[in-house]
mmCIF file of N, CA and C in Angstrom:
data_model
loop_
_atom_site.group_PDB
_atom_site.id
_atom_site.type_symbol
_atom_site.label_atom_id
_atom_site.label_comp_id
_atom_site.label_asym_id
_atom_site.label_seq_id
_atom_site.Cartn_x
_atom_site.Cartn_y
_atom_site.Cartn_z
ATOM 1 N N MET A 62 21.027 -6.460 -26.920
ATOM 2 C CA MET A 62 19.741 -6.519 -27.558
ATOM 3 C C MET A 62 19.688 -7.637 -28.588
ATOM 4 N N ALA A 63 20.839 -7.964 -29.159
ATOM 5 C CA ALA A 63 20.853 -9.051 -30.141
ATOM 6 C C ALA A 63 20.416 -10.358 -29.493
ATOM 7 N N ALA A 64 20.839 -10.571 -28.253
ATOM 8 C CA ALA A 64 20.449 -11.803 -27.559
ATOM 9 C C ALA A 64 18.943 -11.846 -27.349
ATOM 10 N N LEU A 65 18.350 -10.723 -26.981
ATOM 11 C CA LEU A 65 16.897 -10.675 -26.797
ATOM 12 C C LEU A 65 16.174 -10.957 -28.109
ATOM 13 N N THR A 66 16.724 -10.440 -29.206
ATOM 14 C CA THR A 66 16.126 -10.687 -30.518
ATOM 15 C C THR A 66 16.197 -12.172 -30.856
ATOM 16 N N GLU A 67 17.368 -12.778 -30.622
ATOM 17 C CA GLU A 67 17.540 -14.201 -30.920
ATOM 18 C C GLU A 67 16.627 -15.078 -30.071
ATOM 19 N N LEU A 68 16.341 -14.649 -28.857
ATOM 20 C CA LEU A 68 15.458 -15.408 -27.966
ATOM 21 C C LEU A 68 13.984 -15.149 -28.253
ATOM 22 N N GLY A 69 13.705 -14.216 -29.153
ATOM 23 C CA GLY A 69 12.324 -13.911 -29.499
ATOM 24 C C GLY A 69 11.653 -12.950 -28.538
ATOM 25 N N ALA A 70 12.431 -12.346 -27.633
ATOM 26 C CA ALA A 70 11.877 -11.419 -26.653
ATOM 27 C C ALA A 70 11.857 -9.982 -27.169
ATOM 28 N N ARG A 71 12.385 -9.775 -28.360
ATOM 29 C CA ARG A 71 12.448 -8.429 -28.932
ATOM 30 C C ARG A 71 12.291 -8.537 -30.441
ATOM 31 N N THR A 72 11.474 -7.664 -30.991
ATOM 32 C CA THR A 72 11.330 -7.592 -32.440
ATOM 33 C C THR A 72 11.974 -6.296 -32.897
ATOM 34 N N PRO A 73 13.093 -6.371 -33.610
ATOM 35 C CA PRO A 73 13.752 -5.135 -34.028
ATOM 36 C C PRO A 73 12.938 -4.395 -35.085
ATOM 37 N N VAL A 74 13.027 -3.078 -35.059
ATOM 38 C CA VAL A 74 12.399 -2.240 -36.072
ATOM 39 C C VAL A 74 13.455 -1.997 -37.146
ATOM 40 N N VAL A 75 13.163 -2.405 -38.369
ATOM 41 C CA VAL A 75 14.101 -2.216 -39.477
ATOM 42 C C VAL A 75 13.374 -1.439 -40.575
ATOM 43 N N PRO A 76 13.677 -0.133 -40.695
ATOM 44 C CA PRO A 76 13.023 0.697 -41.707
ATOM 45 C C PRO A 76 13.299 0.195 -43.134
ATOM 46 N N PRO A 77 12.475 0.632 -44.106
ATOM 47 C CA PRO A 77 12.530 0.104 -45.473
ATOM 48 C C PRO A 77 13.894 0.182 -46.172
ATOM 49 N N LEU A 78 14.524 1.352 -46.179
ATOM 50 C CA LEU A 78 15.807 1.481 -46.881
ATOM 51 C C LEU A 78 16.859 0.591 -46.233
ATOM 52 N N THR A 79 16.904 0.607 -44.926
ATOM 53 C CA THR A 79 17.868 -0.224 -44.205
ATOM 54 C C THR A 79 17.629 -1.698 -44.514
ATOM 55 N N ALA A 80 16.380 -2.104 -44.563
ATOM 56 C CA ALA A 80 16.048 -3.502 -44.886
ATOM 57 C C ALA A 80 16.489 -3.851 -46.307
ATOM 58 N N ARG A 81 16.263 -2.944 -47.264
ATOM 59 C CA ARG A 81 16.674 -3.205 -48.652
ATOM 60 C C ARG A 81 18.189 -3.328 -48.774
ATOM 61 N N LEU A 82 18.920 -2.435 -48.105
ATOM 62 C CA LEU A 82 20.382 -2.490 -48.167
ATOM 63 C C LEU A 82 20.905 -3.757 -47.503
ATOM 64 N N ARG A 83 20.272 -4.140 -46.411
ATOM 65 C CA ARG A 83 20.668 -5.367 -45.716
ATOM 66 C C ARG A 83 20.433 -6.575 -46.621
ATOM 67 N N ALA A 84 19.308 -6.594 -47.313
ATOM 68 C CA ALA A 84 18.974 -7.715 -48.196
ATOM 69 C C ALA A 84 19.899 -7.764 -49.409
ATOM 70 N N ALA A 85 20.366 -6.595 -49.864
ATOM 71 C CA ALA A 85 21.230 -6.534 -51.042
ATOM 72 C C ALA A 85 22.669 -6.933 -50.728
ATOM 73 N N ALA A 86 23.058 -6.857 -49.456
ATOM 74 C CA ALA A 86 24.420 -7.230 -49.064
ATOM 75 C C ALA A 86 24.554 -8.751 -49.116
ATOM 76 N N ALA A 87 25.763 -9.211 -49.322
ATOM 77 C CA ALA A 87 26.010 -10.657 -49.342
ATOM 78 C C ALA A 87 25.607 -11.269 -48.005
ATOM 79 N N ASP A 88 25.209 -12.529 -48.051
ATOM 80 C CA ASP A 88 24.755 -13.210 -46.833
ATOM 81 C C ASP A 88 25.791 -13.186 -45.719
ATOM 82 N N ASP A 89 27.069 -13.222 -46.087
ATOM 83 C CA ASP A 89 28.117 -13.244 -45.070
ATOM 84 C C ASP A 89 28.675 -11.851 -44.754
ATOM 85 N N ALA A 90 28.054 -10.812 -45.308
ATOM 86 C CA ALA A 90 28.506 -9.444 -45.036
ATOM 87 C C ALA A 90 28.234 -9.106 -43.571
ATOM 88 N N PRO A 91 29.203 -8.461 -42.917
ATOM 89 C CA PRO A 91 29.052 -8.143 -41.497
ATOM 90 C C PRO A 91 28.226 -6.892 -41.217
ATOM 91 N N GLY A 92 27.572 -6.368 -42.217
ATOM 92 C CA GLY A 92 26.784 -5.153 -42.025
ATOM 93 C C GLY A 92 26.287 -4.634 -43.358
ATOM 94 N N LEU A 93 26.182 -3.334 -43.441
ATOM 95 C CA LEU A 93 25.690 -2.656 -44.638
ATOM 96 C C LEU A 93 26.861 -1.976 -45.342
ATOM 97 N N PRO A 94 26.785 -1.788 -46.655
ATOM 98 C CA PRO A 94 27.872 -1.099 -47.358
ATOM 99 C C PRO A 94 28.112 0.284 -46.748
ATOM 100 N N SER A 95 29.362 0.578 -46.425
ATOM 101 C CA SER A 95 29.681 1.849 -45.761
ATOM 102 C C SER A 95 29.355 3.050 -46.633
ATOM 103 N N THR A 96 29.290 2.845 -47.937
ATOM 104 C CA THR A 96 28.960 3.947 -48.845
ATOM 105 C C THR A 96 27.548 4.471 -48.614
ATOM 106 N N HIS A 97 26.712 3.700 -47.941
ATOM 107 C CA HIS A 97 25.328 4.096 -47.674
ATOM 108 C C HIS A 97 25.092 4.477 -46.206
ATOM 109 N N PHE A 98 26.166 4.674 -45.453
ATOM 110 C CA PHE A 98 26.034 4.914 -44.017
ATOM 111 C C PHE A 98 25.143 6.117 -43.709
ATOM 112 N N ALA A 99 25.361 7.250 -44.362
ATOM 113 C CA ALA A 99 24.555 8.452 -44.081
ATOM 114 C C ALA A 99 23.081 8.212 -44.403
ATOM 115 N N GLU A 100 22.810 7.500 -45.492
ATOM 116 C CA GLU A 100 21.418 7.182 -45.843
ATOM 117 C C GLU A 100 20.767 6.317 -44.765
ATOM 118 N N VAL A 101 21.520 5.357 -44.258
ATOM 119 C CA VAL A 101 21.002 4.469 -43.211
ATOM 120 C C VAL A 101 20.740 5.258 -41.935
ATOM 121 N N VAL A 102 21.652 6.154 -41.582
ATOM 122 C CA VAL A 102 21.464 6.999 -40.396
ATOM 123 C C VAL A 102 20.150 7.764 -40.515
ATOM 124 N N ASN A 103 19.924 8.397 -41.657
ATOM 125 C CA ASN A 103 18.692 9.165 -41.844
ATOM 126 C C ASN A 103 17.459 8.269 -41.872
ATOM 127 N N ASP A 104 17.568 7.100 -42.479
ATOM 128 C CA ASP A 104 16.445 6.158 -42.516
ATOM 129 C C ASP A 104 16.055 5.738 -41.098
ATOM 130 N N LEU A 105 17.048 5.411 -40.300
ATOM 131 C CA LEU A 105 16.763 5.000 -38.920
ATOM 132 C C LEU A 105 16.149 6.150 -38.121
ATOM 133 N N ALA A 106 16.755 7.328 -38.211
ATOM 134 C CA ALA A 106 16.240 8.477 -37.458
ATOM 135 C C ALA A 106 14.851 8.891 -37.949
ATOM 136 N N ASP A 107 14.628 8.822 -39.253
ATOM 137 C CA ASP A 107 13.305 9.160 -39.788
ATOM 138 C C ASP A 107 12.223 8.218 -39.270
ATOM 139 N N HIS A 108 12.633 7.048 -38.805
ATOM 140 C CA HIS A 108 11.696 6.071 -38.241
ATOM 141 C C HIS A 108 11.846 5.976 -36.721
ATOM 142 N N ALA A 109 12.317 7.080 -36.118
ATOM 143 C CA ALA A 109 12.394 7.244 -34.659
ATOM 144 C C ALA A 109 13.257 6.195 -33.966
ATOM 145 N N GLN A 110 14.345 5.788 -34.637
ATOM 146 C CA GLN A 110 15.290 4.848 -34.049
ATOM 147 C C GLN A 110 16.492 5.618 -33.516
ATOM 148 N N VAL A 111 17.020 5.199 -32.376
ATOM 149 C CA VAL A 111 18.209 5.813 -31.795
ATOM 150 C C VAL A 111 19.403 4.907 -32.087
ATOM 151 N N ILE A 112 20.406 5.457 -32.751
ATOM 152 C CA ILE A 112 21.632 4.712 -33.039
ATOM 153 C C ILE A 112 22.523 4.798 -31.806
ATOM 154 N N LEU A 113 22.931 3.644 -31.316
ATOM 155 C CA LEU A 113 23.760 3.582 -30.117
ATOM 156 C C LEU A 113 25.245 3.656 -30.449
ATOM 157 N N TYR A 114 25.667 2.920 -31.465
ATOM 158 C CA TYR A 114 27.062 2.927 -31.912
ATOM 159 C C TYR A 114 27.134 2.195 -33.248
ATOM 160 N N SER A 115 28.285 2.298 -33.895
ATOM 161 C CA SER A 115 28.496 1.606 -35.169
ATOM 162 C C SER A 115 29.886 0.984 -35.176
ATOM 163 N N GLN A 116 29.982 -0.174 -35.802
ATOM 164 C CA GLN A 116 31.260 -0.864 -35.957
ATOM 165 C C GLN A 116 31.567 -0.978 -37.445
ATOM 166 N N PHE A 117 32.850 -0.954 -37.773
ATOM 167 C CA PHE A 117 33.278 -1.016 -39.165
ATOM 168 C C PHE A 117 34.079 -2.287 -39.411
ATOM 169 N N TRP A 118 33.855 -2.862 -40.594
ATOM 170 C CA TRP A 118 34.479 -4.136 -40.952
ATOM 171 C C TRP A 118 35.007 -4.072 -42.373
ATOM 172 N N ARG A 119 36.137 -4.747 -42.602
ATOM 173 C CA ARG A 119 36.691 -4.897 -43.951
ATOM 174 C C ARG A 119 36.616 -6.378 -44.312
ATOM 175 N N VAL A 120 36.053 -6.652 -45.487
ATOM 176 C CA VAL A 120 35.979 -8.017 -46.000
ATOM 177 C C VAL A 120 36.913 -8.082 -47.198
ATOM 178 N N ASP A 121 37.935 -8.914 -47.093
ATOM 179 C CA ASP A 121 38.930 -8.993 -48.154
ATOM 180 C C ASP A 121 39.443 -10.423 -48.262
ATOM 181 N N ALA A 122 39.329 -11.001 -49.435
ATOM 182 C CA ALA A 122 39.823 -12.356 -49.707
ATOM 183 C C ALA A 122 39.293 -13.368 -48.691
ATOM 184 N N GLY A 123 38.004 -13.250 -48.389
ATOM 185 C CA GLY A 123 37.390 -14.213 -47.479
ATOM 186 C C GLY A 123 37.632 -13.955 -46.005
ATOM 187 N N ARG A 124 38.380 -12.914 -45.681
ATOM 188 C CA ARG A 124 38.634 -12.556 -44.279
ATOM 189 C C ARG A 124 37.786 -11.358 -43.891
ATOM 190 N N THR A 125 37.335 -11.362 -42.659
ATOM 191 C CA THR A 125 36.588 -10.223 -42.127
ATOM 192 C C THR A 125 37.354 -9.694 -40.926
ATOM 193 N N ASP A 126 37.753 -8.435 -40.997
ATOM 194 C CA ASP A 126 38.515 -7.813 -39.919
ATOM 195 C C ASP A 126 37.821 -6.543 -39.453
ATOM 196 N N GLY A 127 37.766 -6.354 -38.151
ATOM 197 C CA GLY A 127 37.278 -5.102 -37.602
ATOM 198 C C GLY A 127 38.288 -4.012 -37.904
ATOM 199 N N ILE A 128 37.812 -2.828 -38.229
ATOM 200 C CA ILE A 128 38.715 -1.708 -38.490
ATOM 201 C C ILE A 128 38.296 -0.524 -37.631
ATOM 202 N N SER A 129 39.228 0.361 -37.425
ATOM 203 C CA SER A 129 38.952 1.545 -36.614
ATOM 204 C C SER A 129 37.918 2.418 -37.293
ATOM 205 N N GLY A 130 37.030 2.947 -36.484
ATOM 206 C CA GLY A 130 36.042 3.888 -36.990
ATOM 207 C C GLY A 130 36.615 5.285 -36.924
ATOM 208 N N THR A 131 35.796 6.217 -36.553
ATOM 209 C CA THR A 131 36.199 7.620 -36.557
ATOM 210 C C THR A 131 36.862 8.051 -35.261
ATOM 211 N N GLY A 132 36.682 7.288 -34.214
ATOM 212 C CA GLY A 132 37.249 7.668 -32.933
ATOM 213 C C GLY A 132 36.415 8.700 -32.194
ATOM 214 N N LEU A 133 35.251 9.048 -32.750
ATOM 215 C CA LEU A 133 34.371 9.990 -32.056
ATOM 216 C C LEU A 133 33.858 9.340 -30.773
ATOM 217 N N ASP A 134 33.873 10.101 -29.726
ATOM 218 C CA ASP A 134 33.398 9.589 -28.447
ATOM 219 C C ASP A 134 32.182 10.415 -28.045
ATOM 220 N N TRP A 135 31.001 9.829 -28.194
ATOM 221 C CA TRP A 135 29.788 10.573 -27.894
ATOM 222 C C TRP A 135 28.898 9.776 -26.965
ATOM 223 N N GLU A 136 28.120 10.532 -26.225
ATOM 224 C CA GLU A 136 27.227 9.922 -25.251
ATOM 225 C C GLU A 136 25.890 10.657 -25.303
ATOM 226 N N LEU A 137 24.816 9.898 -25.223
ATOM 227 C CA LEU A 137 23.481 10.492 -25.258
ATOM 228 C C LEU A 137 23.020 10.866 -23.857
ATOM 229 N N ASP A 138 22.190 11.883 -23.785
ATOM 230 C CA ASP A 138 21.584 12.297 -22.518
ATOM 231 C C ASP A 138 20.281 11.524 -22.354
ATOM 232 N N TRP A 139 20.339 10.415 -21.636
ATOM 233 C CA TRP A 139 19.188 9.516 -21.518
ATOM 234 C C TRP A 139 18.048 10.100 -20.694
ATOM 235 N N THR A 140 18.238 11.299 -20.131
ATOM 236 C CA THR A 140 17.134 11.953 -19.423
ATOM 237 C C THR A 140 16.287 12.790 -20.384
ATOM 238 N N ALA A 141 16.780 12.967 -21.601
ATOM 239 C CA ALA A 141 16.073 13.777 -22.603
ATOM 240 C C ALA A 141 14.892 12.999 -23.183
ATOM 241 N N PRO A 142 13.919 13.716 -23.755
ATOM 242 C CA PRO A 142 12.796 13.045 -24.423
ATOM 243 C C PRO A 142 13.301 12.208 -25.606
ATOM 244 N N TRP A 143 12.538 11.178 -25.958
ATOM 245 C CA TRP A 143 12.938 10.257 -27.023
ATOM 246 C C TRP A 143 13.266 10.987 -28.329
ATOM 247 N N GLU A 144 12.433 11.957 -28.704
ATOM 248 C CA GLU A 144 12.644 12.681 -29.954
ATOM 249 C C GLU A 144 14.002 13.377 -29.962
ATOM 250 N N HIS A 145 14.412 13.899 -28.810
ATOM 251 C CA HIS A 145 15.723 14.540 -28.698
ATOM 252 C C HIS A 145 16.833 13.503 -28.854
ATOM 253 N N LEU A 146 16.653 12.336 -28.257
ATOM 254 C CA LEU A 146 17.643 11.261 -28.387
ATOM 255 C C LEU A 146 17.816 10.857 -29.851
ATOM 256 N N VAL A 147 16.690 10.759 -30.567
ATOM 257 C CA VAL A 147 16.737 10.398 -31.988
ATOM 258 C C VAL A 147 17.571 11.425 -32.755
ATOM 259 N N GLU A 148 17.290 12.713 -32.554
ATOM 260 C CA GLU A 148 17.996 13.757 -33.302
ATOM 261 C C GLU A 148 19.450 13.884 -32.866
ATOM 262 N N GLU A 149 19.714 13.703 -31.583
ATOM 263 C CA GLU A 149 21.093 13.757 -31.095
ATOM 264 C C GLU A 149 21.911 12.606 -31.693
ATOM 265 N N SER A 150 21.320 11.415 -31.730
ATOM 266 C CA SER A 150 22.052 10.281 -32.309
ATOM 267 C C SER A 150 22.198 10.451 -33.823
ATOM 268 N N ARG A 151 21.209 11.068 -34.475
ATOM 269 C CA ARG A 151 21.332 11.350 -35.916
ATOM 270 C C ARG A 151 22.515 12.284 -36.151
ATOM 271 N N THR A 152 22.584 13.371 -35.387
ATOM 272 C CA THR A 152 23.654 14.356 -35.564
ATOM 273 C C THR A 152 25.030 13.717 -35.398
ATOM 274 N N TRP A 153 25.219 12.987 -34.307
ATOM 275 C CA TRP A 153 26.510 12.339 -34.060
ATOM 276 C C TRP A 153 26.817 11.292 -35.119
ATOM 277 N N SER A 154 25.817 10.521 -35.508
ATOM 278 C CA SER A 154 26.040 9.456 -36.487
ATOM 279 C C SER A 154 26.333 10.016 -37.877
ATOM 280 N N LEU A 155 25.700 11.131 -38.242
ATOM 281 C CA LEU A 155 26.012 11.762 -39.530
ATOM 282 C C LEU A 155 27.436 12.321 -39.532
ATOM 283 N N LEU A 156 27.868 12.857 -38.397
ATOM 284 C CA LEU A 156 29.258 13.302 -38.285
ATOM 285 C C LEU A 156 30.185 12.099 -38.441
ATOM 286 N N GLU A 157 29.832 11.014 -37.778
ATOM 287 C CA GLU A 157 30.620 9.788 -37.899
ATOM 288 C C GLU A 157 30.641 9.303 -39.350
ATOM 289 N N ALA A 158 29.498 9.360 -40.027
ATOM 290 C CA ALA A 158 29.413 8.923 -41.426
ATOM 291 C C ALA A 158 30.298 9.778 -42.330
ATOM 292 N N SER A 159 30.400 11.068 -42.020
ATOM 293 C CA SER A 159 31.215 11.958 -42.857
ATOM 294 C C SER A 159 32.707 11.675 -42.710
ATOM 295 N N GLU A 160 33.098 11.040 -41.612
ATOM 296 C CA GLU A 160 34.510 10.749 -41.355
ATOM 297 C C GLU A 160 34.833 9.259 -41.441
ATOM 298 N N ALA A 161 33.841 8.442 -41.725
ATOM 299 C CA ALA A 161 34.002 6.984 -41.683
ATOM 300 C C ALA A 161 34.795 6.459 -42.876
ATOM 301 N N PRO A 162 35.467 5.321 -42.667
ATOM 302 C CA PRO A 162 36.129 4.676 -43.800
ATOM 303 C C PRO A 162 35.086 4.213 -44.814
ATOM 304 N N VAL A 163 35.400 4.354 -46.097
ATOM 305 C CA VAL A 163 34.458 4.009 -47.160
ATOM 306 C C VAL A 163 35.193 3.193 -48.221
ATOM 307 N N GLY A 164 34.498 2.238 -48.789
ATOM 308 C CA GLY A 164 35.070 1.449 -49.875
ATOM 309 C C GLY A 164 34.192 0.256 -50.166
ATOM 310 N N ASP A 165 34.456 -0.380 -51.290
ATOM 311 C CA ASP A 165 33.649 -1.532 -51.692
ATOM 312 C C ASP A 165 33.762 -2.698 -50.724
ATOM 313 N N THR A 166 34.852 -2.755 -49.975
ATOM 314 C CA THR A 166 35.053 -3.873 -49.049
ATOM 315 C C THR A 166 34.812 -3.479 -47.595
ATOM 316 N N ILE A 167 34.313 -2.257 -47.381
ATOM 317 C CA ILE A 167 34.076 -1.751 -46.023
ATOM 318 C C ILE A 167 32.580 -1.796 -45.722
ATOM 319 N N PHE A 168 32.259 -2.329 -44.559
ATOM 320 C CA PHE A 168 30.870 -2.438 -44.124
ATOM 321 C C PHE A 168 30.719 -1.776 -42.765
ATOM 322 N N VAL A 169 29.522 -1.274 -42.504
ATOM 323 C CA VAL A 169 29.213 -0.671 -41.213
ATOM 324 C C VAL A 169 28.055 -1.446 -40.598
ATOM 325 N N ALA A 170 28.181 -1.693 -39.308
ATOM 326 C CA ALA A 170 27.131 -2.412 -38.577
ATOM 327 C C ALA A 170 26.638 -1.511 -37.449
ATOM 328 N N PRO A 171 25.622 -0.688 -37.734
ATOM 329 C CA PRO A 171 25.079 0.158 -36.669
ATOM 330 C C PRO A 171 24.204 -0.668 -35.721
ATOM 331 N N THR A 172 24.233 -0.287 -34.469
ATOM 332 C CA THR A 172 23.345 -0.885 -33.470
ATOM 333 C C THR A 172 22.379 0.202 -33.047
ATOM 334 N N TRP A 173 21.086 -0.091 -33.128
ATOM 335 C CA TRP A 173 20.073 0.909 -32.815
ATOM 336 C C TRP A 173 18.967 0.299 -31.983
ATOM 337 N N MET A 174 18.152 1.188 -31.440
ATOM 338 C CA MET A 174 17.027 0.734 -30.629
ATOM 339 C C MET A 174 15.792 1.573 -30.909
ATOM 340 N N ASP A 175 14.663 0.976 -30.609
ATOM 341 C CA ASP A 175 13.366 1.614 -30.754
ATOM 342 C C ASP A 175 12.911 2.100 -29.378
ATOM 343 N N ARG A 176 12.012 3.044 -29.358
ATOM 344 C CA ARG A 176 11.460 3.535 -28.091
ATOM 345 C C ARG A 176 10.930 2.382 -27.229
ATOM 346 N N THR A 177 10.340 1.372 -27.869
ATOM 347 C CA THR A 177 9.771 0.250 -27.105
ATOM 348 C C THR A 177 10.844 -0.604 -26.437
ATOM 349 N N ASP A 178 12.106 -0.482 -26.881
ATOM 350 C CA ASP A 178 13.195 -1.190 -26.201
ATOM 351 C C ASP A 178 13.485 -0.558 -24.844
ATOM 352 N N LEU A 179 13.271 0.742 -24.756
ATOM 353 C CA LEU A 179 13.524 1.465 -23.513
ATOM 354 C C LEU A 179 12.273 1.546 -22.648
ATOM 355 N N TYR A 180 11.143 1.693 -23.310
ATOM 356 C CA TYR A 180 9.861 1.812 -22.610
ATOM 357 C C TYR A 180 8.893 0.760 -23.135
ATOM 358 N N PRO A 181 9.093 -0.513 -22.773
ATOM 359 C CA PRO A 181 8.192 -1.555 -23.295
ATOM 360 C C PRO A 181 6.757 -1.313 -22.845
ATOM 361 N N GLU A 182 5.849 -1.625 -23.753
ATOM 362 C CA GLU A 182 4.434 -1.488 -23.394
ATOM 363 C C GLU A 182 4.078 -2.595 -22.423
ATOM 364 N N ARG A 183 3.301 -2.264 -21.468
ATOM 365 C CA ARG A 183 2.950 -3.246 -20.435
ATOM 366 C C ARG A 183 1.689 -3.970 -20.786
#
């Protein structure tokens, strides 16, 4: 989806809190501060966004390294109604947030989608 966004074929939905946290992070930050992960999960779900997965990064002394997340392995039931997908992804993501690495140098980069990404208006 990032490629579609870069090509201008997709406009991502970025809810207010998520946008503020993104703007407050350093320009070279690989995501959002992990300390706000649960808030971001709720912000996205409250705006009917489905979280697909999240990646964790450590920024230390100018280096950015991927780090292991929680190891939770979850899959959404794509035959379910959109509202169910939103709540299912919220539940799994909040569980992930409760077990995620946290710290001043840890960032989370969630990947999410809007209903229009799955069902584009014709």
